Short mmCIF file of C-alpha atoms in Angstrom, two decimals:
data_model
loop_
_atom_site.label_atom_id
_atom_site.label_comp_id
_atom_site.label_asym_id
_atom_site.label_seq_id
_atom_site.Cartn_x
_atom_site.Cartn_y
_atom_site.Cartn_z
CA MET A 1 144.31 -51.47 57.04
CA VAL A 2 143.42 -53.09 60.36
CA ASP A 3 146.44 -54.37 62.25
CA ILE A 4 146.48 -58.19 62.47
CA ASN A 5 147.06 -58.08 66.23
CA SER A 6 143.99 -55.87 66.64
CA LYS A 7 141.93 -58.42 64.71
CA ILE A 8 143.19 -61.24 66.90
CA ASN A 9 142.51 -59.29 70.07
CA SER A 10 139.03 -58.33 68.87
CA TYR A 11 138.18 -61.96 68.10
CA TYR A 12 139.52 -63.07 71.48
CA LYS A 13 137.36 -60.58 73.37
CA HIS A 14 134.33 -61.37 71.21
CA MET A 15 134.55 -65.11 71.89
CA GLN A 16 135.15 -64.57 75.61
CA ARG A 17 131.93 -62.54 75.73
CA HIS A 18 130.15 -65.15 73.60
CA PHE A 19 130.93 -68.01 75.99
CA GLN A 20 129.93 -65.89 78.98
CA SER A 21 126.41 -65.85 77.52
CA HIS A 22 126.69 -69.25 75.80
CA GLY A 23 128.46 -71.29 78.44
CA ARG A 24 125.88 -73.98 79.06
CA THR A 25 126.52 -77.69 78.54
CA LYS A 26 123.63 -80.08 77.88
CA ASP A 27 123.65 -83.89 78.02
CA PHE A 28 121.93 -86.23 75.57
CA VAL A 29 121.58 -90.00 75.96
CA GLY A 30 123.06 -91.74 72.96
CA HIS A 31 124.23 -95.22 73.92
CA SER A 32 124.02 -97.88 76.60
CA SER A 33 127.77 -97.81 77.24
CA LYS A 34 130.89 -95.66 76.93
CA VAL A 35 131.10 -93.30 73.92
CA HIS A 36 134.45 -93.46 72.13
CA SER A 37 134.13 -90.90 69.33
CA VAL A 38 131.89 -88.09 68.08
CA GLY A 39 131.93 -86.27 64.75
CA TRP A 40 129.89 -83.76 62.74
CA SER A 41 128.79 -84.18 59.14
CA CYS A 42 130.38 -81.70 56.73
CA GLY A 43 127.37 -79.36 56.79
CA GLY A 44 126.84 -79.65 60.54
CA ARG A 45 123.26 -80.86 60.40
CA HIS A 46 124.13 -84.27 61.85
CA LEU A 47 126.31 -85.53 64.67
CA ALA A 48 127.36 -89.17 64.93
CA SER A 49 128.73 -91.12 67.88
CA CYS A 50 130.10 -94.61 68.35
CA SER A 51 130.35 -96.71 71.46
CA PHE A 52 131.57 -99.74 73.33
CA ASP A 53 127.96 -100.96 72.93
CA LYS A 54 128.84 -101.92 69.28
CA THR A 55 126.57 -99.28 67.71
CA VAL A 56 126.76 -95.99 65.82
CA SER A 57 124.12 -93.34 66.52
CA VAL A 58 123.16 -90.34 64.38
CA TYR A 59 121.46 -87.19 65.66
CA THR A 60 120.06 -84.07 64.03
CA LEU A 61 120.96 -80.70 65.50
CA GLU A 62 117.75 -78.71 65.95
CA LYS A 63 118.40 -75.30 67.50
CA GLU A 64 120.19 -76.29 70.70
CA ARG A 65 119.00 -79.90 70.85
CA LEU A 66 120.28 -83.19 69.53
CA VAL A 67 117.41 -85.31 68.21
CA LYS A 68 118.38 -88.96 67.82
CA GLU A 69 117.53 -90.17 64.32
CA CYS A 70 118.75 -93.74 64.37
CA THR A 71 121.02 -96.35 65.88
CA MET A 72 123.07 -98.30 63.36
CA LYS A 73 123.76 -101.91 64.28
CA GLY A 74 125.99 -104.47 62.62
CA HIS A 75 129.37 -104.38 64.33
CA SER A 76 130.03 -107.34 66.64
CA ASP A 77 132.57 -105.57 68.86
CA SER A 78 133.30 -102.15 70.30
CA VAL A 79 133.22 -99.29 67.76
CA ASP A 80 136.29 -97.17 68.50
CA GLN A 81 136.25 -94.36 65.95
CA LEU A 82 134.19 -92.83 63.16
CA CYS A 83 134.48 -90.12 60.56
CA TRP A 84 132.18 -88.54 57.97
CA HIS A 85 132.76 -88.22 54.25
CA PRO A 86 134.47 -84.83 53.67
CA THR A 87 131.81 -83.54 51.25
CA ASN A 88 128.84 -85.96 51.32
CA PRO A 89 126.71 -85.13 54.40
CA ASN A 90 125.04 -88.56 54.38
CA LEU A 91 127.98 -90.96 54.49
CA LEU A 92 130.11 -91.95 57.46
CA VAL A 93 132.48 -94.80 58.25
CA SER A 94 133.16 -96.60 61.52
CA ALA A 95 136.13 -98.68 62.73
CA SER A 96 135.62 -101.59 65.11
CA GLY A 97 137.44 -104.22 67.10
CA ASP A 98 135.52 -106.80 65.05
CA LYS A 99 138.14 -106.45 62.26
CA THR A 100 135.83 -104.59 59.90
CA ILE A 101 134.99 -101.08 58.85
CA ARG A 102 131.43 -100.22 57.91
CA VAL A 103 130.13 -97.41 55.72
CA TRP A 104 126.70 -96.07 56.67
CA ASP A 105 124.11 -94.05 54.77
CA ALA A 106 122.40 -91.71 57.23
CA ARG A 107 120.00 -90.19 54.70
CA ASN A 108 116.96 -90.69 56.90
CA SER A 109 116.08 -92.64 59.99
CA SER A 110 113.89 -95.20 58.25
CA ASN A 111 116.43 -95.85 55.50
CA SER A 112 119.72 -95.63 57.42
CA LYS A 113 121.77 -98.67 56.58
CA CYS A 114 125.21 -100.15 56.15
CA THR A 115 126.21 -99.82 52.50
CA ASP A 116 129.63 -101.49 52.56
CA VAL A 117 131.65 -103.72 54.87
CA VAL A 118 135.40 -104.20 54.46
CA SER A 119 137.21 -106.90 56.43
CA THR A 120 140.67 -106.02 57.73
CA LYS A 121 143.46 -107.98 59.40
CA GLY A 122 143.16 -106.71 62.96
CA GLU A 123 141.17 -104.88 65.62
CA ASN A 124 140.67 -101.40 64.24
CA ILE A 125 141.23 -98.37 66.47
CA ASN A 126 141.58 -95.32 64.20
CA ILE A 127 140.22 -94.18 60.88
CA CYS A 128 140.22 -91.18 58.53
CA TRP A 129 138.73 -90.22 55.18
CA SER A 130 140.90 -88.51 52.58
CA PRO A 131 139.92 -84.90 51.75
CA ASN A 132 139.09 -85.85 48.14
CA GLY A 133 136.77 -88.62 49.38
CA ASN A 134 138.46 -91.37 47.38
CA THR A 135 140.27 -93.25 50.15
CA ILE A 136 139.72 -94.43 53.70
CA ALA A 137 142.70 -95.27 55.91
CA VAL A 138 142.21 -97.47 58.95
CA GLY A 139 144.76 -98.46 61.58
CA ASN A 140 144.66 -101.48 63.86
CA LYS A 141 146.18 -102.52 67.20
CA GLU A 142 149.09 -104.22 65.39
CA ASP A 143 150.14 -100.90 63.77
CA LEU A 144 149.00 -101.95 60.30
CA ILE A 145 147.37 -99.22 58.20
CA THR A 146 145.00 -100.34 55.47
CA PHE A 147 144.08 -98.03 52.57
CA ILE A 148 140.67 -98.65 50.97
CA ASP A 149 139.46 -97.29 47.63
CA THR A 150 135.98 -95.86 48.29
CA ARG A 151 134.95 -96.19 44.64
CA THR A 152 135.24 -99.98 44.82
CA PHE A 153 135.62 -100.62 48.56
CA LYS A 154 138.61 -102.82 47.81
CA ILE A 155 141.86 -102.73 49.77
CA MET A 156 144.45 -100.82 47.75
CA ARG A 157 147.43 -101.16 50.04
CA GLU A 158 148.59 -102.18 53.51
CA GLU A 159 151.50 -100.61 55.38
CA GLN A 160 152.98 -102.31 58.43
CA PHE A 161 154.88 -100.10 60.88
CA LYS A 162 157.43 -101.24 63.48
CA PHE A 163 156.37 -98.72 66.10
CA GLU A 164 153.18 -97.79 67.92
CA VAL A 165 150.89 -95.89 65.55
CA ASN A 166 148.31 -93.71 67.28
CA GLU A 167 146.30 -91.28 65.14
CA ILE A 168 146.44 -90.92 61.35
CA SER A 169 145.42 -88.13 58.98
CA TRP A 170 145.88 -86.65 55.53
CA ASN A 171 146.74 -82.99 55.21
CA ASN A 172 144.02 -80.78 53.69
CA THR A 173 145.50 -80.96 50.18
CA ASN A 174 145.61 -84.77 50.12
CA ASP A 175 149.30 -85.03 49.13
CA LEU A 176 150.79 -85.88 52.54
CA PHE A 177 149.86 -88.53 55.10
CA PHE A 178 150.67 -88.00 58.78
CA LEU A 179 150.78 -90.37 61.72
CA THR A 180 151.67 -89.94 65.38
CA ASN A 181 153.67 -92.57 67.22
CA GLY A 182 154.64 -93.89 70.63
CA HIS A 183 158.09 -92.28 70.47
CA GLY A 184 156.66 -88.75 70.46
CA CYS A 185 157.15 -88.30 66.74
CA VAL A 186 155.04 -87.17 63.80
CA ILE A 187 155.88 -89.23 60.71
CA ILE A 188 155.16 -87.53 57.38
CA LEU A 189 154.70 -89.65 54.25
CA ASN A 190 154.25 -88.56 50.65
CA TYR A 191 150.88 -89.54 49.28
CA PRO A 192 150.05 -91.69 47.37
CA ASN A 193 153.48 -93.35 47.21
CA LEU A 194 153.78 -93.41 51.05
CA LYS A 195 157.51 -92.69 51.00
CA GLN A 196 158.62 -91.26 54.34
CA ILE A 197 159.88 -87.72 53.86
CA GLN A 198 160.24 -86.37 57.39
CA THR A 199 160.14 -87.23 61.08
CA LEU A 200 159.26 -84.47 63.52
CA ASN A 201 160.39 -84.95 67.11
CA ALA A 202 157.21 -83.37 68.40
CA HIS A 203 157.11 -84.45 72.06
CA PRO A 204 159.31 -86.19 74.65
CA ALA A 205 156.46 -88.65 75.33
CA ASN A 206 153.88 -90.64 73.37
CA CYS A 207 152.31 -88.47 70.64
CA ILE A 208 148.64 -89.38 70.81
CA CYS A 209 146.50 -87.25 68.49
CA ILE A 210 146.76 -84.95 65.48
CA LYS A 211 144.36 -82.51 63.79
CA PHE A 212 144.62 -80.08 60.86
CA ASP A 213 143.08 -76.66 61.00
CA PRO A 214 140.38 -76.06 58.33
CA LYS A 215 142.34 -73.15 56.82
CA GLY A 216 145.38 -75.30 56.09
CA LYS A 217 147.83 -73.13 58.03
CA TYR A 218 148.50 -75.29 61.09
CA PHE A 219 148.25 -78.74 62.53
CA ALA A 220 148.23 -79.60 66.22
CA THR A 221 149.43 -82.63 68.16
CA GLY A 222 148.50 -83.81 71.65
CA SER A 223 150.81 -85.88 73.80
CA ALA A 224 151.21 -87.91 76.97
CA ASP A 225 153.40 -85.04 78.22
CA ALA A 226 150.12 -83.08 78.70
CA LEU A 227 151.13 -80.57 76.02
CA VAL A 228 149.46 -79.58 72.77
CA SER A 229 151.90 -78.40 70.10
CA LEU A 230 150.91 -76.13 67.22
CA TRP A 231 152.86 -76.59 63.98
CA ASP A 232 153.21 -74.36 60.94
CA LEU A 233 152.36 -76.66 58.05
CA ASP A 234 154.54 -74.88 55.47
CA GLU A 235 157.63 -74.54 57.66
CA LEU A 236 157.07 -77.75 59.67
CA CYS A 237 158.15 -75.97 62.82
CA CYS A 238 156.48 -75.75 66.21
CA VAL A 239 155.18 -72.23 66.76
CA ARG A 240 153.38 -72.61 70.09
CA CYS A 241 152.61 -74.96 72.97
CA PHE A 242 149.45 -75.08 75.07
CA SER A 243 150.22 -76.24 78.60
CA ARG A 244 147.16 -75.79 80.81
CA LEU A 245 146.32 -79.50 81.09
CA ASP A 246 148.03 -81.83 83.56
CA TRP A 247 147.19 -85.24 82.04
CA PRO A 248 147.91 -86.89 78.67
CA VAL A 249 146.06 -85.08 75.88
CA ARG A 250 143.66 -87.56 74.29
CA THR A 251 141.70 -85.42 71.85
CA ILE A 252 141.90 -82.05 70.09
CA SER A 253 139.73 -80.12 67.63
CA PHE A 254 139.99 -76.85 65.67
CA SER A 255 136.96 -74.59 65.38
CA HIS A 256 135.43 -74.01 61.94
CA ASP A 257 137.29 -70.71 61.48
CA GLY A 258 140.61 -72.18 62.62
CA GLN A 259 140.94 -69.66 65.44
CA MET A 260 140.10 -71.80 68.48
CA LEU A 261 141.58 -75.10 69.63
CA ALA A 262 139.83 -77.38 72.11
CA SER A 263 141.92 -79.98 73.95
CA ALA A 264 140.92 -82.56 76.55
CA SER A 265 142.35 -85.26 78.79
CA GLU A 266 141.72 -86.80 82.19
CA ASP A 267 141.69 -83.24 83.57
CA LEU A 268 138.20 -82.30 84.67
CA LEU A 269 137.98 -79.55 82.07
CA ILE A 270 138.25 -78.97 78.33
CA ASP A 271 140.62 -76.14 77.46
CA ILE A 272 139.56 -73.74 74.69
CA ALA A 273 142.51 -71.69 73.49
CA MET A 274 143.15 -68.92 71.02
CA VAL A 275 145.24 -70.51 68.26
CA GLU A 276 147.28 -67.42 67.41
CA THR A 277 148.24 -66.48 70.98
CA GLY A 278 147.68 -69.54 73.17
CA GLU A 279 145.49 -67.52 75.54
CA LYS A 280 142.58 -69.25 77.24
CA ILE A 281 139.20 -68.21 75.84
CA ALA A 282 137.10 -70.52 77.99
CA GLU A 283 137.12 -73.83 79.78
CA VAL A 284 134.40 -76.46 79.93
CA PRO A 285 133.96 -78.13 83.33
CA CYS A 286 133.78 -81.95 83.23
CA SER A 287 133.12 -84.36 86.07
CA THR A 288 135.07 -87.23 84.47
CA PRO A 289 137.86 -87.72 81.84
CA THR A 290 137.04 -86.72 78.27
CA PHE A 291 137.54 -89.13 75.35
CA THR A 292 136.56 -87.10 72.29
CA VAL A 293 135.85 -83.50 71.26
CA ALA A 294 134.59 -82.07 67.95
CA TRP A 295 133.76 -78.49 67.00
CA HIS A 296 130.70 -77.92 64.81
CA PRO A 297 131.80 -77.07 61.23
CA LYS A 298 129.91 -73.75 61.18
CA GLU A 299 129.08 -72.69 64.75
CA PRO A 300 130.98 -72.28 68.06
CA ILE A 301 129.35 -75.42 69.48
CA LEU A 302 131.50 -78.23 70.85
CA ALA A 303 130.37 -81.86 71.02
CA PHE A 304 132.19 -84.15 73.43
CA ALA A 305 131.89 -87.35 75.44
CA CYS A 306 133.28 -88.31 78.84
CA ASP A 307 133.80 -91.39 80.97
CA ASP A 308 130.37 -90.94 82.55
CA LYS A 309 128.65 -93.30 84.97
CA ASP A 310 124.94 -93.68 85.63
CA LYS A 311 123.35 -93.82 89.08
CA HIS A 312 124.14 -97.55 89.27
CA ASP A 313 127.84 -96.87 88.54
CA ARG A 314 127.59 -98.36 85.04
CA ASP A 315 129.12 -96.73 81.98
CA ALA A 316 126.75 -94.13 80.55
CA GLY A 317 126.55 -93.38 76.82
CA THR A 318 126.15 -89.63 77.09
CA ILE A 319 126.82 -87.03 74.36
CA LYS A 320 127.38 -83.45 75.50
CA LEU A 321 127.06 -80.10 73.73
CA PHE A 322 128.84 -76.99 74.98
CA GLY A 323 128.28 -73.46 73.71
CA LEU A 324 124.54 -73.29 74.30
CA GLN A 325 122.81 -70.13 75.43
CA SER A 326 122.93 -69.79 79.19
CA SER A 327 119.67 -69.77 81.10
CA SER A 328 118.55 -66.30 82.13
#
């Protein structure tokens, strides 16, 4: 039987070698203004992005290129976050400051359209889709979370919180709902009754983002203290901290196999760490702060977006891919 530490060490060395030969980053124009969020469809064929320019764009990944399929219009304010349906590769939802969420069908470029619009009570800033696909949760600037039944697209429930709510997420088994808050805590609620069952004092500063690993073993949180904390989901204890960034951690993402964790901030790099040891596998140079990162669901390719400017010093709507084969 192969020792578990040998397996971890072998993977670490393999991925270090991989990024030595696949360390190229390529830019793709996606929007006319700042990109706020990127996300892959469940199968990895499509990437979507949303922007301050009020649009959502969808691209097809062809070899090492993003081919823009369509730009989805309909929001009347900045689109702050998006997420794909967990099992349907054609459906995604976007959250906007225009007090709506919109569901889009990205089946093909000529037929891409908004299928449902749900009005909410405030300017929406975060959104997630439940793992079973039946519910969308959206949070607004007033710390109100709205739960929407995706079979009827009717509001099921609204929960008002008395503290700053940052990112929200279900666990992989759909029976717990997590949110990060401005006091550095992770609040855990039973789902669907939304009774609070635990508060984790995760960070001494604002807890900004949260992600679950695809294997269901860990979740990670990023904070204004510049740390990323890794938590054992069964024990609800912190098992590791990643501390190579110097600025508040805005965005994190687990790789498809759950073994790598990408984290980004205003630092001019994205840190790629080994989940089980905390060791650095690679870093992605950036010229400006990074807003959003997302690993491909099947390949070691990372999509991200930064606070880029064009040659006229205007916000640029650029999407970037890292993990492409380096030029010979």
